[in-house]
Amino acid sequence: MAALWWDLLMETSSPGGAPAPVYDRIGAGYRDVRRPDPRLAALLRAALGDARTVVNVGAGAGSYEPEGLAVTAVEPSQVMLDQHPGPVKVRAGAEELPFPDGSFDAAMAVMTVHHWSDPARGLAELRRVARRQVVFTWDVAHRPELWLLAEYLPEIRTMEESRFTPVSEVARLMGAHTVLPFPIPHDFTDGFQTAYWRRPERFLDPAVRAANSTFAQLPAAVVEPAMERLRADLDSGAWSRRHADLLTRESVDYGYRILIADADTPRG
């Protein structure tokens, strides 16, 4: 089964692993589930410092773009751009940004580096076009991991390990001088996969799964039996007994990090 779903994923990706076909296929309704969380938004705004002009690379539907700044959204998926409310939108990939050197005060990239066909090249492009770079990503090497992977969908782990660059390597490529942990609050509003660590019933909603690239790229033959096992464990109370410690926690560090770099800082 693993070989079958992996082959399917490769067939639905364009040469070089470009993300546009993926989000053209799964991006409809994204904004309904992926609502920016104000706590993360505040940290990202602070990380941008005194920037007035910002390029948001892999902008998606515009989450976390700060108000009051001149933002240029860059996104390879037309479906996502169509949901983006901003006035300045450019269809392009991170690996070849269509701007002169030093065009922006800052560049931001939120949960997108893992979709880039060449992360090193994309991060170099951020550095080329902006004096400050702010990246929000997840560390594939971090533990503990979300219970969903070990107990229900180890196929997600296989996918994540193939596409996420460890935070240490992203920091090196960026020349990051600051790496900030972001523990995920139990009521996090941005419905990416780890948002529901204390709300497991949310995974049973097809709309929630459709707004997550990992779920959306796995075949139904893999996802549906796993969700039936989760439903049964919720009904029986087995999930709550296994994870009683989580039910009283306000947040958990699952490896999400904000990385900050400046163009004049040497890279490692």
Coordinates of C-alpha atoms in Angstrom, one line a residue:
M1 CA 0.0 0.0 0.0
A2 CA 2.8 2.4 0.8
A3 CA 4.2 2.2 -2.7
L4 CA 0.8 2.7 -4.3
W5 CA 0.0 6.0 -2.4
W6 CA 3.5 7.3 -2.9
D7 CA 3.3 6.6 -6.7
L8 CA 0.0 8.5 -6.7
L9 CA 1.5 11.5 -5.0
M10 CA 4.4 11.6 -7.5
E11 CA 2.0 11.4 -10.4
T12 CA 0.0 14.4 -9.2
S13 CA 3.1 16.6 -8.8
S14 CA 4.7 18.5 -11.6
P15 CA 8.3 17.9 -12.7
G16 CA 10.6 19.0 -9.9
G17 CA 7.9 18.7 -7.3
A18 CA 6.4 22.1 -7.9
P19 CA 3.5 22.8 -5.6
A20 CA 1.1 24.5 -8.0
P21 CA -0.8 21.5 -9.2
V22 CA -1.3 20.3 -5.6
Y23 CA -2.9 23.5 -4.4
D24 CA -4.8 24.0 -7.7
R25 CA -6.4 20.6 -6.8
I26 CA -6.8 20.9 -3.0
G27 CA -6.9 24.6 -2.4
A28 CA -10.6 25.3 -2.8
G29 CA -12.2 26.3 0.6
Y30 CA -8.8 26.7 2.2
R31 CA -9.6 30.0 3.8
D32 CA -12.6 28.5 5.7
V33 CA -10.4 26.2 7.7
R34 CA -7.0 27.9 7.7
R35 CA -7.9 31.0 9.7
P36 CA -4.8 33.0 10.9
D37 CA -4.1 32.7 14.6
P38 CA -3.6 36.1 16.2
R39 CA -0.8 34.8 18.5
L40 CA 1.3 33.6 15.7
A41 CA 0.4 36.7 13.6
A42 CA 1.8 38.9 16.4
L43 CA 5.1 37.1 16.6
L44 CA 5.5 37.2 12.8
R45 CA 4.7 40.9 12.7
A46 CA 7.3 41.5 15.4
A47 CA 9.9 39.5 13.5
L48 CA 9.4 41.7 10.4
G49 CA 10.7 44.6 12.5
D50 CA 10.6 48.0 10.9
A51 CA 9.8 46.7 7.4
R52 CA 7.4 48.7 5.3
T53 CA 7.5 46.7 2.1
V54 CA 7.1 42.9 2.3
V55 CA 7.1 40.0 -0.2
N56 CA 5.1 37.0 1.0
V57 CA 6.5 34.0 -0.8
G58 CA 4.2 31.0 -1.0
A59 CA 1.5 33.4 0.1
G60 CA -1.4 31.0 -0.3
A61 CA -4.7 32.8 0.6
G62 CA -2.8 35.6 2.4
S63 CA -2.7 34.3 6.0
Y64 CA -0.4 36.3 8.3
E65 CA 0.2 39.2 6.0
P66 CA 0.5 42.2 8.3
E67 CA -2.0 45.0 7.9
G68 CA -0.6 48.5 7.2
L69 CA 2.4 47.3 5.2
A70 CA 2.8 47.2 1.4
V71 CA 2.7 43.4 0.7
T72 CA 3.4 41.7 -2.5
A73 CA 2.0 38.1 -2.6
V74 CA 3.9 35.5 -4.5
E75 CA 2.2 32.1 -5.1
P76 CA 2.4 29.4 -7.8
S77 CA -1.2 28.2 -7.5
Q78 CA -3.9 30.2 -9.3
V79 CA -6.5 28.6 -7.1
M80 CA -4.8 30.0 -4.0
L81 CA -4.2 33.4 -5.6
D82 CA -7.9 33.6 -6.5
Q83 CA -8.7 33.4 -2.7
H84 CA -6.1 36.0 -1.8
P85 CA -7.6 39.4 -0.9
G86 CA -4.5 41.5 -1.5
P87 CA -4.1 44.1 -4.3
V88 CA -0.6 43.0 -5.5
K89 CA -0.4 39.3 -6.5
V90 CA 2.3 37.6 -8.6
R91 CA 2.1 34.0 -9.8
A92 CA 5.6 32.6 -9.4
G93 CA 7.7 30.1 -7.5
A94 CA 10.1 30.8 -4.7
E95 CA 13.1 29.5 -6.7
E96 CA 12.9 32.3 -9.2
L97 CA 11.4 35.5 -7.8
P98 CA 10.7 38.1 -10.6
F99 CA 12.1 41.1 -8.7
P100 CA 15.4 43.0 -8.7
D101 CA 17.9 42.7 -5.9
G102 CA 16.9 44.4 -2.7
S103 CA 13.3 45.2 -3.8
F104 CA 11.8 44.7 -0.3
D105 CA 12.5 45.5 3.3
A106 CA 11.5 42.0 4.3
A107 CA 10.5 38.6 2.9
M108 CA 8.2 36.2 4.7
A109 CA 7.5 32.5 4.1
V110 CA 4.9 30.8 6.2
M111 CA 4.7 27.0 6.2
T112 CA 5.8 26.8 2.6
V113 CA 9.5 25.9 2.4
H114 CA 8.6 22.2 2.4
H115 CA 6.7 22.7 -0.9
W116 CA 9.6 24.2 -2.7
S117 CA 11.4 22.1 -5.3
D118 CA 14.7 23.6 -4.3
P119 CA 14.7 25.0 -0.7
A120 CA 18.3 26.3 -0.9
R121 CA 17.6 28.2 -4.0
G122 CA 14.3 29.6 -2.7
L123 CA 15.9 30.8 0.6
A124 CA 18.7 32.4 -1.4
E125 CA 16.1 34.2 -3.5
L126 CA 14.5 35.6 -0.3
R127 CA 17.9 36.8 0.8
R128 CA 18.5 38.4 -2.6
V129 CA 15.3 40.4 -2.8
A130 CA 14.9 41.5 0.8
R131 CA 17.2 42.7 3.6
R132 CA 15.3 40.7 6.3
Q133 CA 13.9 37.2 5.9
V134 CA 11.3 35.6 8.2
V135 CA 10.4 31.9 7.8
F136 CA 7.9 29.9 9.8
T137 CA 8.4 26.1 9.4
W138 CA 8.4 22.8 11.2
D139 CA 11.3 20.7 12.3
V140 CA 10.9 17.2 11.0
A141 CA 13.5 16.0 13.5
H142 CA 11.6 17.3 16.6
R143 CA 10.1 15.0 19.2
P144 CA 7.5 14.4 20.5
E145 CA 5.5 14.1 17.3
L146 CA 1.8 14.4 17.0
W147 CA 0.0 11.2 18.1
L148 CA -1.8 11.0 14.8
L149 CA 1.3 9.8 13.0
A150 CA 2.3 7.0 15.4
E151 CA -1.2 5.7 16.1
Y152 CA -3.2 6.2 12.9
L153 CA -1.3 7.5 9.9
P154 CA 2.4 6.7 9.8
E155 CA 2.1 7.3 6.0
I156 CA 2.1 11.0 6.9
R157 CA 5.5 10.7 8.6
T158 CA 6.9 9.1 5.5
M159 CA 5.6 12.0 3.4
E160 CA 6.9 14.6 5.9
E161 CA 10.3 13.1 6.1
S162 CA 10.6 13.2 2.4
R163 CA 9.8 16.9 2.0
F164 CA 10.6 18.9 5.2
T165 CA 14.2 20.2 5.6
P166 CA 15.3 20.1 9.2
V167 CA 15.2 23.5 10.9
S168 CA 18.9 23.4 11.6
E169 CA 19.6 23.2 7.8
V170 CA 17.0 25.9 7.0
A171 CA 18.7 28.1 9.6
R172 CA 22.1 27.5 8.1
L173 CA 21.0 28.2 4.6
M174 CA 19.3 31.4 5.7
G175 CA 22.0 32.6 8.0
A176 CA 19.4 32.9 10.7
H177 CA 20.4 34.8 13.8
T178 CA 17.2 34.0 15.7
V179 CA 15.2 30.8 16.0
L180 CA 12.0 31.1 18.1
P181 CA 9.9 28.1 19.2
F182 CA 6.2 28.4 18.8
P183 CA 4.3 25.9 21.0
I184 CA 0.9 25.2 19.5
P185 CA -2.0 26.4 21.7
H186 CA -4.9 24.0 22.3
D187 CA -7.3 26.4 20.6
F188 CA -5.1 27.4 17.7
T189 CA -7.3 28.7 14.9
D190 CA -5.1 27.9 11.9
G191 CA -6.3 24.4 11.0
F192 CA -3.1 22.8 9.9
Q193 CA -2.4 19.3 11.0
T194 CA -1.0 19.8 14.5
A195 CA -3.6 22.4 15.4
Y196 CA -5.9 19.6 16.6
W197 CA -3.6 17.9 19.0
R198 CA -6.2 18.3 21.8
R199 CA -9.3 18.2 19.5
P200 CA -9.0 14.9 17.8
E201 CA -12.6 14.8 16.6
R202 CA -11.8 17.6 14.2
F203 CA -9.8 15.2 12.0
L204 CA -13.1 13.4 11.3
D205 CA -14.3 16.4 9.3
P206 CA -13.5 16.0 5.6
A207 CA -13.3 19.8 5.1
V208 CA -10.5 19.9 7.8
R209 CA -8.6 17.2 6.1
A210 CA -9.0 18.7 2.7
A211 CA -7.3 21.9 3.9
N212 CA -4.2 20.0 4.9
S213 CA -1.8 19.0 2.1
T214 CA -0.7 15.8 3.8
F215 CA -4.2 14.5 4.2
A216 CA -5.3 15.8 0.8
Q217 CA -2.5 14.0 -1.0
L218 CA -3.1 10.6 0.6
P219 CA -5.5 8.3 -1.1
A220 CA -8.9 7.6 0.5
A221 CA -7.9 3.9 0.9
V222 CA -5.3 5.0 3.4
V223 CA -7.1 7.8 5.2
E224 CA -10.6 6.5 5.6
P225 CA -9.7 3.3 7.6
A226 CA -7.5 5.4 9.8
M227 CA -10.3 7.8 10.5
E228 CA -12.6 4.9 11.3
R229 CA -10.1 3.7 13.9
L230 CA -9.9 7.2 15.4
R231 CA -13.7 7.4 15.5
A232 CA -14.0 4.1 17.3
D233 CA -11.3 5.1 19.8
L234 CA -13.1 8.4 20.5
D235 CA -16.4 6.6 20.9
S236 CA -15.0 4.1 23.3
G237 CA -12.9 6.6 25.2
A238 CA -9.7 4.8 24.3
W239 CA -8.1 7.9 22.8
S240 CA -8.9 10.0 26.0
R241 CA -7.4 7.3 28.2
R242 CA -4.2 7.2 26.2
H243 CA -3.8 10.9 26.0
A244 CA -5.2 12.1 29.4
D245 CA -2.1 14.2 29.9
L246 CA -2.8 16.3 26.8
L247 CA -6.3 17.2 27.9
T248 CA -5.1 19.5 30.7
R249 CA -2.3 21.2 28.7
E250 CA -2.6 24.7 27.2
S251 CA 0.1 24.2 24.5
V252 CA 2.6 21.7 23.2
D253 CA 5.9 22.3 21.5
Y254 CA 5.7 20.1 18.4
G255 CA 8.7 21.7 16.6
Y256 CA 7.3 24.8 14.9
R257 CA 9.9 27.5 14.6
I258 CA 10.1 31.2 13.5
L259 CA 13.5 31.9 11.9
I260 CA 14.8 35.4 11.3
A261 CA 17.8 36.4 9.2
D262 CA 19.2 39.6 7.7
A263 CA 20.9 39.8 4.4
D264 CA 24.1 41.3 5.9
T265 CA 24.5 38.4 8.3
P266 CA 27.0 35.8 7.1
R267 CA 25.6 32.4 6.4
G268 CA 27.0 29.2 8.0

